[in-house]
Amino acid sequence: MLQRIQTVHLGLSGLVLGCFLVLPATWQIIDHSWADAGLVACTALSLVCAVCAIFLFKRPSSQIRVIVLAQVGVVLLAAVLYGSLYLSGAQHLRSSILAPQYLISVGAPAVVYVLLFLARRGVARDIRLVRSADRLR
């Protein structure tokens, strides 16, 4: 399980989502109460799906479905985060645009989506490998 690269991608995406959730900068840049609930819900959905997908390694078709669900959660997370930033005028980001904590909070959904994409591609590659091995028998 741990030697597969998609497990590393899923673990890293869970780690980035966990850091995104606990960073105080994430909550400082959001001015709307509806965005707080949306961010928590979307982050929790994506985090749980990413961690659960690690343990579905014996059922790769189910693993791909869970990864896609995590990707949908990350897209919703990005929509809530960037929509809230747009509606608030991004006052906090204008004053300190190069502050690392703000860059991490704003860039985390994109990084997580790329990691989930790489994990999904790795699982699909494993499925193709198993099918080609079954064909040779």
PDB file of C-alpha atoms in Angstrom:
ATOM      1  CA  MET A   1       0.000   0.000   0.000  1.00  0.00           C
ATOM      2  CA  LEU A   2       2.639   2.577   0.963  1.00  0.00           C
ATOM      3  CA  GLN A   3       4.948   1.930  -1.958  1.00  0.00           C
ATOM      4  CA  ARG A   4       2.413   3.161  -4.499  1.00  0.00           C
ATOM      5  CA  ILE A   5       2.892   6.760  -5.578  1.00  0.00           C
ATOM      6  CA  GLN A   6      -0.847   7.496  -5.525  1.00  0.00           C
ATOM      7  CA  THR A   7      -0.848   6.743  -1.797  1.00  0.00           C
ATOM      8  CA  VAL A   8       1.786   9.426  -1.353  1.00  0.00           C
ATOM      9  CA  HIS A   9      -0.283  11.848  -3.440  1.00  0.00           C
ATOM     10  CA  LEU A  10      -3.401  11.127  -1.408  1.00  0.00           C
ATOM     11  CA  GLY A  11      -1.508  11.491   1.866  1.00  0.00           C
ATOM     12  CA  LEU A  12      -0.009  14.802   0.784  1.00  0.00           C
ATOM     13  CA  SER A  13      -3.398  16.097  -0.315  1.00  0.00           C
ATOM     14  CA  GLY A  14      -4.828  15.171   3.085  1.00  0.00           C
ATOM     15  CA  LEU A  15      -1.918  16.907   4.796  1.00  0.00           C
ATOM     16  CA  VAL A  16      -2.372  20.091   2.746  1.00  0.00           C
ATOM     17  CA  LEU A  17      -6.116  20.087   3.422  1.00  0.00           C
ATOM     18  CA  GLY A  18      -5.498  19.624   7.134  1.00  0.00           C
ATOM     19  CA  CYS A  19      -3.035  22.534   7.150  1.00  0.00           C
ATOM     20  CA  PHE A  20      -5.528  24.622   5.193  1.00  0.00           C
ATOM     21  CA  LEU A  21      -8.182  23.920   7.793  1.00  0.00           C
ATOM     22  CA  VAL A  22      -6.073  24.857  10.811  1.00  0.00           C
ATOM     23  CA  LEU A  23      -4.197  27.847   9.394  1.00  0.00           C
ATOM     24  CA  PRO A  24      -5.438  31.039  11.021  1.00  0.00           C
ATOM     25  CA  ALA A  25      -4.798  32.943   7.783  1.00  0.00           C
ATOM     26  CA  THR A  26      -7.589  30.997   6.113  1.00  0.00           C
ATOM     27  CA  TRP A  27     -10.123  32.338   8.570  1.00  0.00           C
ATOM     28  CA  GLN A  28      -8.692  35.872   8.553  1.00  0.00           C
ATOM     29  CA  ILE A  29      -9.247  36.388   4.838  1.00  0.00           C
ATOM     30  CA  ILE A  30     -12.896  35.287   4.935  1.00  0.00           C
ATOM     31  CA  ASP A  31     -15.429  37.958   5.891  1.00  0.00           C
ATOM     32  CA  HIS A  32     -18.682  36.089   5.326  1.00  0.00           C
ATOM     33  CA  SER A  33     -20.291  33.688   7.774  1.00  0.00           C
ATOM     34  CA  TRP A  34     -21.722  31.541   4.976  1.00  0.00           C
ATOM     35  CA  ALA A  35     -18.219  31.053   3.656  1.00  0.00           C
ATOM     36  CA  ASP A  36     -16.993  29.706   7.003  1.00  0.00           C
ATOM     37  CA  ALA A  37     -19.526  26.884   6.958  1.00  0.00           C
ATOM     38  CA  GLY A  38     -18.908  26.222   3.281  1.00  0.00           C
ATOM     39  CA  LEU A  39     -15.149  26.064   3.750  1.00  0.00           C
ATOM     40  CA  VAL A  40     -15.414  23.667   6.673  1.00  0.00           C
ATOM     41  CA  ALA A  41     -17.890  21.417   4.862  1.00  0.00           C
ATOM     42  CA  CYS A  42     -15.967  21.265   1.583  1.00  0.00           C
ATOM     43  CA  THR A  43     -12.612  20.806   3.312  1.00  0.00           C
ATOM     44  CA  ALA A  44     -13.977  18.054   5.545  1.00  0.00           C
ATOM     45  CA  LEU A  45     -15.550  16.265   2.555  1.00  0.00           C
ATOM     46  CA  SER A  46     -12.318  16.397   0.580  1.00  0.00           C
ATOM     47  CA  LEU A  47     -10.161  15.443   3.556  1.00  0.00           C
ATOM     48  CA  VAL A  48     -12.280  12.434   4.489  1.00  0.00           C
ATOM     49  CA  CYS A  49     -12.450  11.259   0.874  1.00  0.00           C
ATOM     50  CA  ALA A  50      -8.678  11.594   0.389  1.00  0.00           C
ATOM     51  CA  VAL A  51      -7.915   9.624   3.546  1.00  0.00           C
ATOM     52  CA  CYS A  52     -10.541   6.961   2.812  1.00  0.00           C
ATOM     53  CA  ALA A  53      -9.204   6.534  -0.722  1.00  0.00           C
ATOM     54  CA  ILE A  54      -5.855   5.465   0.713  1.00  0.00           C
ATOM     55  CA  PHE A  55      -7.473   2.443   2.344  1.00  0.00           C
ATOM     56  CA  LEU A  56      -9.447   1.418  -0.752  1.00  0.00           C
ATOM     57  CA  PHE A  57      -6.339   0.137  -2.514  1.00  0.00           C
ATOM     58  CA  LYS A  58      -7.805  -3.350  -2.944  1.00  0.00           C
ATOM     59  CA  ARG A  59     -10.773  -1.940  -4.891  1.00  0.00           C
ATOM     60  CA  PRO A  60      -9.320   0.486  -7.431  1.00  0.00           C
ATOM     61  CA  SER A  61     -12.620   1.261  -9.162  1.00  0.00           C
ATOM     62  CA  SER A  62     -14.093   2.401  -5.834  1.00  0.00           C
ATOM     63  CA  GLN A  63     -10.893   4.275  -5.131  1.00  0.00           C
ATOM     64  CA  ILE A  64     -11.278   6.284  -8.341  1.00  0.00           C
ATOM     65  CA  ARG A  65     -14.879   7.169  -7.445  1.00  0.00           C
ATOM     66  CA  VAL A  66     -13.826   8.417  -4.017  1.00  0.00           C
ATOM     67  CA  ILE A  67     -10.960  10.431  -5.521  1.00  0.00           C
ATOM     68  CA  VAL A  68     -13.360  12.043  -7.998  1.00  0.00           C
ATOM     69  CA  LEU A  69     -15.672  12.914  -5.094  1.00  0.00           C
ATOM     70  CA  ALA A  70     -12.696  14.496  -3.314  1.00  0.00           C
ATOM     71  CA  GLN A  71     -11.910  16.477  -6.464  1.00  0.00           C
ATOM     72  CA  VAL A  72     -15.485  17.747  -6.606  1.00  0.00           C
ATOM     73  CA  GLY A  73     -15.141  18.797  -2.971  1.00  0.00           C
ATOM     74  CA  VAL A  74     -11.940  20.678  -3.776  1.00  0.00           C
ATOM     75  CA  VAL A  75     -13.601  22.453  -6.703  1.00  0.00           C
ATOM     76  CA  LEU A  76     -16.451  23.483  -4.395  1.00  0.00           C
ATOM     77  CA  LEU A  77     -13.879  24.567  -1.798  1.00  0.00           C
ATOM     78  CA  ALA A  78     -12.119  26.730  -4.369  1.00  0.00           C
ATOM     79  CA  ALA A  79     -15.433  28.213  -5.514  1.00  0.00           C
ATOM     80  CA  VAL A  80     -16.401  29.152  -1.954  1.00  0.00           C
ATOM     81  CA  LEU A  81     -12.943  30.499  -1.109  1.00  0.00           C
ATOM     82  CA  TYR A  82     -12.398  32.524  -4.263  1.00  0.00           C
ATOM     83  CA  GLY A  83     -16.033  33.658  -4.361  1.00  0.00           C
ATOM     84  CA  SER A  84     -15.794  34.919  -0.810  1.00  0.00           C
ATOM     85  CA  LEU A  85     -12.530  36.685  -1.604  1.00  0.00           C
ATOM     86  CA  TYR A  86     -14.140  38.300  -4.632  1.00  0.00           C
ATOM     87  CA  LEU A  87     -17.206  39.429  -2.679  1.00  0.00           C
ATOM     88  CA  SER A  88     -15.145  40.831   0.177  1.00  0.00           C
ATOM     89  CA  GLY A  89     -12.853  42.707  -2.168  1.00  0.00           C
ATOM     90  CA  ALA A  90      -9.855  40.804  -0.773  1.00  0.00           C
ATOM     91  CA  GLN A  91      -9.024  43.575   1.684  1.00  0.00           C
ATOM     92  CA  HIS A  92      -6.593  41.416   3.641  1.00  0.00           C
ATOM     93  CA  LEU A  93      -4.771  40.252   0.557  1.00  0.00           C
ATOM     94  CA  ARG A  94      -4.258  43.758  -0.783  1.00  0.00           C
ATOM     95  CA  SER A  95      -2.549  44.952   2.372  1.00  0.00           C
ATOM     96  CA  SER A  96      -0.082  42.053   2.531  1.00  0.00           C
ATOM     97  CA  ILE A  97      -0.189  40.220  -0.765  1.00  0.00           C
ATOM     98  CA  LEU A  98       3.158  38.530  -0.269  1.00  0.00           C
ATOM     99  CA  ALA A  99       2.503  37.202   3.212  1.00  0.00           C
ATOM    100  CA  PRO A 100       3.252  33.458   3.033  1.00  0.00           C
ATOM    101  CA  GLN A 101       0.274  32.403   5.152  1.00  0.00           C
ATOM    102  CA  TYR A 102      -2.140  34.094   2.734  1.00  0.00           C
ATOM    103  CA  LEU A 103      -0.433  32.582  -0.286  1.00  0.00           C
ATOM    104  CA  ILE A 104      -0.689  29.132   1.288  1.00  0.00           C
ATOM    105  CA  SER A 105      -4.369  29.617   2.065  1.00  0.00           C
ATOM    106  CA  VAL A 106      -5.188  30.861  -1.421  1.00  0.00           C
ATOM    107  CA  GLY A 107      -3.039  28.314  -3.263  1.00  0.00           C
ATOM    108  CA  ALA A 108      -3.965  25.212  -1.256  1.00  0.00           C
ATOM    109  CA  PRO A 109      -7.046  24.218  -3.314  1.00  0.00           C
ATOM    110  CA  ALA A 110      -5.037  24.259  -6.543  1.00  0.00           C
ATOM    111  CA  VAL A 111      -2.240  22.170  -5.034  1.00  0.00           C
ATOM    112  CA  VAL A 112      -4.708  19.654  -3.609  1.00  0.00           C
ATOM    113  CA  TYR A 113      -6.539  19.346  -6.923  1.00  0.00           C
ATOM    114  CA  VAL A 114      -3.275  18.600  -8.751  1.00  0.00           C
ATOM    115  CA  LEU A 115      -2.318  15.996  -6.143  1.00  0.00           C
ATOM    116  CA  LEU A 116      -5.731  14.327  -6.430  1.00  0.00           C
ATOM    117  CA  PHE A 117      -5.452  14.365 -10.221  1.00  0.00           C
ATOM    118  CA  LEU A 118      -2.065  12.645 -10.027  1.00  0.00           C
ATOM    119  CA  ALA A 119      -3.463  10.060  -7.604  1.00  0.00           C
ATOM    120  CA  ARG A 120      -6.413   9.346  -9.896  1.00  0.00           C
ATOM    121  CA  ARG A 121      -4.069   8.964 -12.853  1.00  0.00           C
ATOM    122  CA  GLY A 122      -1.912   6.518 -10.865  1.00  0.00           C
ATOM    123  CA  VAL A 123      -4.910   4.397  -9.912  1.00  0.00           C
ATOM    124  CA  ALA A 124      -6.082   4.345 -13.535  1.00  0.00           C
ATOM    125  CA  ARG A 125      -2.589   3.248 -14.583  1.00  0.00           C
ATOM    126  CA  ASP A 126      -2.745   0.375 -12.072  1.00  0.00           C
ATOM    127  CA  ILE A 127      -6.137  -0.693 -13.424  1.00  0.00           C
ATOM    128  CA  ARG A 128      -4.760  -0.735 -16.987  1.00  0.00           C
ATOM    129  CA  LEU A 129      -1.738  -2.716 -15.827  1.00  0.00           C
ATOM    130  CA  VAL A 130      -3.900  -5.365 -14.160  1.00  0.00           C
ATOM    131  CA  ARG A 131      -6.135  -5.628 -17.226  1.00  0.00           C
ATOM    132  CA  SER A 132      -3.157  -6.066 -19.529  1.00  0.00           C
ATOM    133  CA  ALA A 133      -1.698  -8.732 -17.230  1.00  0.00           C
ATOM    134  CA  ASP A 134      -5.043 -10.567 -17.208  1.00  0.00           C
ATOM    135  CA  ARG A 135      -5.092 -10.441 -20.996  1.00  0.00           C
ATOM    136  CA  LEU A 136      -1.682 -12.109 -21.198  1.00  0.00           C
ATOM    137  CA  ARG A 137      -2.719 -15.081 -19.084  1.00  0.00           C
TER     138      ARG A 137
END
